[in-house]
Amino acid sequence: MYELFFRLIFRRMDPEAAHHLAFRWIRLAARVPVLRTFLAAALAPRHKELRTEAFGLRMHGPFGLAAGFDKNAVAIDGMTMLGFDHVEIGTVTGEPQPGNPPKRLFRLVPDRALINRMGFNNDGSLAVAARLAARTPVFRAVVGVNIGKTKAVPEAEAVGDYVKSAERLAPYADYLVVNVSSPNTPGLRDLQATEALRPLLTAVREAADRSVPARRVPLLVKIAPDLADEDVDAVADLAVELGLDGIIATNTTIARDGLGLRSEAALVQETGGLSGAPLKARSLAVLRRLYARVGDRITLVGVGGVESAEDAWQRILAGATLVQGYSAFIYEGPFWGRAIHKGLAARLRNSPYATLADAVGADVKKAGESV
Ligand SMILES: Cc1cc2nc3c(=O)[nH]c(=O)nc-3n(C[C@H](O)[C@H](O)[C@H](O)COP(=O)(O)O)c2cc1C
């Protein structure tokens, strides 16, 4: 049904307009008590075997919504209602900004992919913090807050911009993510170099602790799939050294590998980050490499090209405690989160592992690659 709907309505619309329309419907449905209760009851993960823990947080299931869909924290209940067990809001920047001029989101339907150069369009840390403070949650959800650099802030002052966001947003974050991997803010990905990343993560850690003295807010970093293998190792080592809680792998890619010859050449050449199916292999490889390096010392979150329960299961076996997705939600529709959790529960039941935690990294351990 959704496929037909997608073909008849969404596919004919500008992708960003379709996003806003779907978003409005989700928010609307979440405001109608009968409807939201019904949908949440039908779609929430309720398989006992999927209960898991990540950086000290208890989850009903491992699958969540990746950053970028709900940039301004306006639809946390709506997304939870659809079966995402955690919702990562943002990227939120220190100051509000409009992002890049449209058109900035492109669908590569035959490749089940997206290219975006949104450029962190968001309301800014002050407004998003106020929204989170005023929020009365309907559903229990784990809320991650993903922060990034304001475009207008010079690179030399990037740390201050992240610190501002961390101070304002940490009180409302179940976990905080330092995003240094979006390709659409000039210079951002240079912050992945350890000499830039070390002071940044240290300062954000201190800011979160200052802002929330009563609780240690878990801190994660989100990395790009385009890092060279040695740089993936360097980030992993730094994360261990700094006592980081997690690494999210990966953001979108600037590469265009893995694209069949099916999508229009003009679309493939659009500037921006590529996500969805063509990202699958590289994201999985980065995750596997990270797990081989850090083992169970740091929680890993697998994202990039996850389309099916089998994909999510492969991420868990490769070392992910949590799995996220974005692009396939556009193609698969509102019941996608439920399908992933349901399929994961079936895979776990048919596996030799008693719990989800036992399955984490099992493939890497089996191959003798793990630390
Ligand atoms: C339109 C769009 C906007 C995105 N915005 C953000 C963002 O603001 N911050 C971020 O960390 N990742 C952002 N992402 C990246 C996703 O969170 C995710 O890492 C990436 O899309 C790979 O997952 P997927 O293949 O399931 O989409 C965005 C992705 C898309 C498609």
Tab-separated table of N, CA, C and O and ligand atoms in Angstrom, residues 19 65-69 71 88-92 104-105 112 114-121 146-147 177 179-182 184 222-223 248-253 273-277 279-280 283 303-307 324-330 336, ligand 1:
chain	number	residue	atom	x	y	z
A	19	HIS	N	8.723	15.402	2.312
A	19	HIS	CA	9.195	15.201	3.691
A	19	HIS	C	8.329	16.022	4.655
A	19	HIS	O	7.856	15.509	5.670
A	65	LEU	N	15.729	6.127	15.029
A	65	LEU	CA	15.729	7.056	13.893
A	65	LEU	C	17.022	7.869	13.917
A	65	LEU	O	17.363	8.487	14.926
A	66	ALA	N	17.713	7.865	12.768
A	66	ALA	CA	18.989	8.593	12.666
A	66	ALA	C	18.747	10.102	12.646
A	66	ALA	O	17.637	10.573	12.366
A	67	ALA	N	19.813	10.845	12.919
A	67	ALA	CA	19.717	12.308	12.935
A	67	ALA	C	19.372	12.843	11.555
A	67	ALA	O	19.680	12.238	10.531
A	68	GLY	N	18.726	14.009	11.540
A	68	GLY	CA	18.447	14.705	10.295
A	68	GLY	C	16.987	14.695	9.920
A	68	GLY	O	16.531	15.548	9.173
A	69	PHE	N	16.237	13.723	10.448
A	69	PHE	CA	14.817	13.649	10.105
A	69	PHE	C	14.030	14.646	10.955
A	69	PHE	O	13.232	15.418	10.445
A	71	LYS	N	15.057	17.465	12.865
A	71	LYS	CA	16.182	18.344	13.213
A	71	LYS	C	15.868	19.248	14.397
A	71	LYS	O	16.750	19.631	15.147
A	88	GLU	N	17.049	10.332	17.392
A	88	GLU	CA	18.174	11.276	17.507
A	88	GLU	C	17.772	12.571	16.815
A	88	GLU	O	17.578	12.593	15.600
A	89	ILE	N	17.610	13.613	17.599
A	89	ILE	CA	17.202	14.892	16.998
A	89	ILE	C	18.449	15.653	16.532
A	89	ILE	O	19.563	15.370	16.947
A	90	GLY	N	18.239	16.666	15.680
A	90	GLY	CA	19.346	17.459	15.164
A	90	GLY	C	19.695	17.037	13.758
A	90	GLY	O	18.961	16.262	13.142
A	91	THR	N	20.761	17.538	13.248
A	91	THR	CA	21.811	18.273	13.927
A	91	THR	C	21.350	19.678	14.308
A	91	THR	O	20.811	20.415	13.476
A	92	VAL	N	21.629	20.026	15.583
A	92	VAL	CA	21.348	21.361	16.072
A	92	VAL	C	22.680	22.105	16.121
A	92	VAL	O	23.688	21.549	16.567
A	104	ARG	N	17.781	20.891	-2.438
A	104	ARG	CA	18.913	20.398	-1.655
A	104	ARG	C	18.713	18.959	-1.194
A	104	ARG	O	19.509	18.434	-0.426
A	105	LEU	N	17.629	18.355	-1.667
A	105	LEU	CA	17.379	16.933	-1.353
A	105	LEU	C	16.926	16.239	-2.635
A	105	LEU	O	16.035	16.738	-3.331
A	112	ARG	N	17.484	3.244	-4.505
A	112	ARG	CA	16.988	3.335	-3.115
A	112	ARG	C	17.935	4.202	-2.267
A	112	ARG	O	18.377	3.835	-1.194
A	114	LEU	N	19.383	8.512	-1.384
A	114	LEU	CA	19.103	9.953	-1.355
A	114	LEU	C	20.439	10.684	-1.456
A	114	LEU	O	21.472	10.155	-1.022
A	115	ILE	N	20.400	11.870	-2.029
A	115	ILE	CA	21.542	12.782	-1.899
A	115	ILE	C	20.993	14.040	-1.240
A	115	ILE	O	19.934	14.545	-1.639
A	116	ASN	N	21.679	14.501	-0.193
A	116	ASN	CA	21.222	15.745	0.421
A	116	ASN	C	22.378	16.692	0.657
A	116	ASN	O	23.498	16.282	0.923
A	117	ARG	N	22.058	17.969	0.513
A	117	ARG	CA	22.997	19.019	0.937
A	117	ARG	C	22.186	20.054	1.724
A	117	ARG	O	22.204	21.245	1.436
A	118	MET	N	21.447	19.530	2.706
A	118	MET	CA	20.571	20.398	3.505
A	118	MET	C	21.393	21.503	4.186
A	118	MET	O	20.956	22.648	4.242
A	119	GLY	N	22.556	21.141	4.722
A	119	GLY	CA	23.411	22.152	5.356
A	119	GLY	C	22.934	22.572	6.737
A	119	GLY	O	23.008	23.746	7.108
A	120	PHE	N	22.474	21.606	7.522
A	120	PHE	CA	22.075	21.866	8.920
A	120	PHE	C	21.050	22.999	9.033
A	120	PHE	O	21.237	23.940	9.823
A	121	ASN	N	19.984	22.947	8.272
A	121	ASN	CA	18.888	23.890	8.485
A	121	ASN	C	18.244	23.559	9.833
A	121	ASN	O	17.818	22.428	10.047
A	146	ASN	N	21.966	15.545	18.662
A	146	ASN	CA	23.130	15.594	17.779
A	146	ASN	C	23.469	17.062	17.516
A	146	ASN	O	22.607	17.838	17.109
A	147	ILE	N	24.720	17.440	17.801
A	147	ILE	CA	25.105	18.847	17.634
A	147	ILE	C	26.205	18.996	16.584
A	147	ILE	O	27.032	18.114	16.385
A	177	VAL	N	25.529	13.718	20.844
A	177	VAL	CA	26.393	13.284	19.730
A	177	VAL	C	27.117	14.485	19.139
A	177	VAL	O	26.478	15.478	18.777
A	179	ASN	N	28.663	15.742	16.037
A	179	ASN	CA	28.665	15.410	14.608
A	179	ASN	C	29.811	16.165	13.932
A	179	ASN	O	29.788	17.393	13.865
A	180	VAL	N	30.774	15.413	13.453
A	180	VAL	CA	31.906	16.023	12.737
A	180	VAL	C	31.998	15.407	11.338
A	180	VAL	O	33.071	15.360	10.746
A	181	SER	N	30.859	14.934	10.849
A	181	SER	CA	30.953	14.107	9.645
A	181	SER	C	29.992	14.474	8.523
A	181	SER	O	29.991	13.806	7.494
A	182	SER	N	29.199	15.519	8.682
A	182	SER	CA	28.314	15.887	7.571
A	182	SER	C	29.139	16.572	6.493
A	182	SER	O	29.975	17.429	6.800
A	184	ASN	N	28.176	18.695	4.330
A	184	ASN	CA	27.578	19.917	3.784
A	184	ASN	C	27.901	21.201	4.541
A	184	ASN	O	27.332	22.238	4.263
A	222	LYS	N	30.000	11.051	15.846
A	222	LYS	CA	29.488	10.441	14.605
A	222	LYS	C	30.494	10.678	13.492
A	222	LYS	O	30.878	11.824	13.228
A	223	ILE	N	30.892	9.606	12.833
A	223	ILE	CA	31.979	9.721	11.853
A	223	ILE	C	31.501	9.439	10.425
A	223	ILE	O	30.447	8.847	10.201
A	248	ILE	N	29.142	6.588	16.399
A	248	ILE	CA	28.085	6.318	15.421
A	248	ILE	C	28.727	6.245	14.039
A	248	ILE	O	29.388	7.194	13.596
A	249	ALA	N	28.539	5.110	13.382
A	249	ALA	CA	29.149	4.902	12.069
A	249	ALA	C	28.062	4.385	11.135
A	249	ALA	O	27.555	3.293	11.360
A	250	THR	N	27.694	5.172	10.153
A	250	THR	CA	28.354	6.353	9.637
A	250	THR	C	27.335	7.395	9.175
A	250	THR	O	26.152	7.102	9.027
A	251	ASN	N	27.883	8.553	8.848
A	251	ASN	CA	27.105	9.602	8.195
A	251	ASN	C	27.012	9.290	6.695
A	251	ASN	O	27.370	8.188	6.261
A	252	THR	N	26.573	10.247	5.907
A	252	THR	CA	26.472	10.069	4.452
A	252	THR	C	27.859	10.142	3.817
A	252	THR	O	28.812	10.595	4.441
A	253	THR	N	27.942	9.716	2.562
A	253	THR	CA	29.255	9.700	1.889
A	253	THR	C	29.300	10.696	0.726
A	253	THR	O	28.270	10.954	0.078
A	273	GLY	N	25.674	14.630	0.394
A	273	GLY	CA	25.962	13.332	0.992
A	273	GLY	C	24.998	12.288	0.463
A	273	GLY	O	23.785	12.505	0.426
A	274	LEU	N	25.548	11.163	0.075
A	274	LEU	CA	24.754	10.051	-0.439
A	274	LEU	C	24.419	9.109	0.719
A	274	LEU	O	25.289	8.758	1.524
A	275	SER	N	23.149	8.693	0.786
A	275	SER	CA	22.723	7.763	1.835
A	275	SER	C	21.851	6.683	1.212
A	275	SER	O	21.505	6.751	0.036
A	276	GLY	N	21.500	5.701	2.010
A	276	GLY	CA	20.661	4.614	1.511
A	276	GLY	C	21.498	3.437	1.027
A	276	GLY	O	22.686	3.299	1.367
A	277	ALA	N	20.857	2.601	0.216
A	277	ALA	CA	21.447	1.309	-0.162
A	277	ALA	C	22.917	1.371	-0.612
A	277	ALA	O	23.718	0.517	-0.198
A	279	LEU	N	25.300	2.974	0.372
A	279	LEU	CA	26.216	3.230	1.498
A	279	LEU	C	26.424	1.980	2.353
A	279	LEU	O	27.344	1.917	3.181
A	280	LYS	N	25.589	0.985	2.105
A	280	LYS	CA	25.527	-0.187	2.990
A	280	LYS	C	26.899	-0.830	3.230
A	280	LYS	O	27.330	-1.001	4.377
A	283	SER	N	29.522	1.437	5.191
A	283	SER	CA	29.145	1.659	6.595
A	283	SER	C	29.381	0.397	7.422
A	283	SER	O	29.876	0.463	8.548
A	303	VAL	N	24.808	2.693	11.350
A	303	VAL	CA	23.846	3.403	10.498
A	303	VAL	C	24.457	3.611	9.120
A	303	VAL	O	25.669	3.803	8.994
A	304	GLY	N	23.593	3.536	8.115
A	304	GLY	CA	24.051	3.726	6.740
A	304	GLY	C	23.619	2.562	5.875
A	304	GLY	O	24.208	1.481	5.939
A	305	GLY	N	22.553	2.761	5.109
A	305	GLY	CA	22.110	1.728	4.180
A	305	GLY	C	21.349	0.586	4.813
A	305	GLY	O	21.143	-0.446	4.174
A	306	VAL	N	20.905	0.756	6.046
A	306	VAL	CA	20.090	-0.303	6.657
A	306	VAL	C	18.682	-0.218	6.067
A	306	VAL	O	18.025	0.811	6.165
A	307	GLU	N	18.265	-1.308	5.434
A	307	GLU	CA	16.936	-1.315	4.798
A	307	GLU	C	16.023	-2.378	5.405
A	307	GLU	O	14.815	-2.229	5.387
A	324	GLN	N	20.556	2.391	13.471
A	324	GLN	CA	19.676	3.504	13.084
A	324	GLN	C	19.425	3.486	11.579
A	324	GLN	O	20.185	2.877	10.823
A	325	GLY	N	18.420	4.215	11.166
A	325	GLY	CA	18.169	4.360	9.736
A	325	GLY	C	17.428	5.642	9.449
A	325	GLY	O	16.793	6.225	10.344
A	326	TYR	N	17.527	6.071	8.200
A	326	TYR	CA	16.815	7.256	7.741
A	326	TYR	C	16.257	7.012	6.334
A	326	TYR	O	15.036	6.957	6.130
A	327	SER	N	17.162	6.823	5.336
A	327	SER	CA	16.726	6.847	3.930
A	327	SER	C	15.664	5.794	3.616
A	327	SER	O	14.700	6.070	2.884
A	328	ALA	N	15.834	4.591	4.138
A	328	ALA	CA	14.880	3.528	3.804
A	328	ALA	C	13.488	3.817	4.362
A	328	ALA	O	12.496	3.284	3.866
A	329	PHE	N	13.410	4.662	5.368
A	329	PHE	CA	12.106	5.065	5.908
A	329	PHE	C	11.286	5.756	4.812
A	329	PHE	O	10.072	5.561	4.715
A	330	ILE	N	11.983	6.526	3.973
A	330	ILE	CA	11.312	7.235	2.878
A	330	ILE	C	10.721	6.219	1.891
A	330	ILE	O	9.623	6.406	1.374
A	336	TRP	N	7.963	0.613	8.853
A	336	TRP	CA	9.336	0.117	8.691
A	336	TRP	C	9.998	-0.205	10.035
A	336	TRP	O	10.629	-1.255	10.185
B	1	LIG	C1	18.045	14.372	4.255
B	1	LIG	C2	19.055	13.928	5.263
B	1	LIG	C3	19.457	14.798	6.263
B	1	LIG	C4	20.405	14.387	7.187
B	1	LIG	N1	20.770	15.235	8.183
B	1	LIG	C5	21.656	14.833	9.124
B	1	LIG	C6	22.006	15.686	10.190
B	1	LIG	O1	21.510	16.806	10.315
B	1	LIG	N2	22.920	15.232	11.084
B	1	LIG	C7	23.477	13.988	11.013
B	1	LIG	O2	24.282	13.618	11.860
B	1	LIG	N3	23.144	13.145	10.000
B	1	LIG	C8	22.247	13.551	9.082
B	1	LIG	N4	21.908	12.694	8.061
B	1	LIG	C9	22.589	11.388	7.967
B	1	LIG	C10	21.781	10.264	8.606
B	1	LIG	O3	21.608	10.453	9.973
B	1	LIG	C11	22.489	8.921	8.366
B	1	LIG	O4	23.721	8.919	9.047
B	1	LIG	C12	22.750	8.632	6.900
B	1	LIG	O5	21.681	9.083	6.106
B	1	LIG	C13	22.977	7.140	6.620
B	1	LIG	O6	21.855	6.390	6.989
B	1	LIG	P1	20.729	5.896	5.936
B	1	LIG	O7	21.463	5.256	4.799
B	1	LIG	O8	19.848	4.976	6.709
B	1	LIG	O9	20.007	7.124	5.499
B	1	LIG	C14	20.973	13.083	7.121
B	1	LIG	C15	20.553	12.224	6.105
B	1	LIG	C16	19.599	12.616	5.194
B	1	LIG	C17	19.170	11.656	4.132
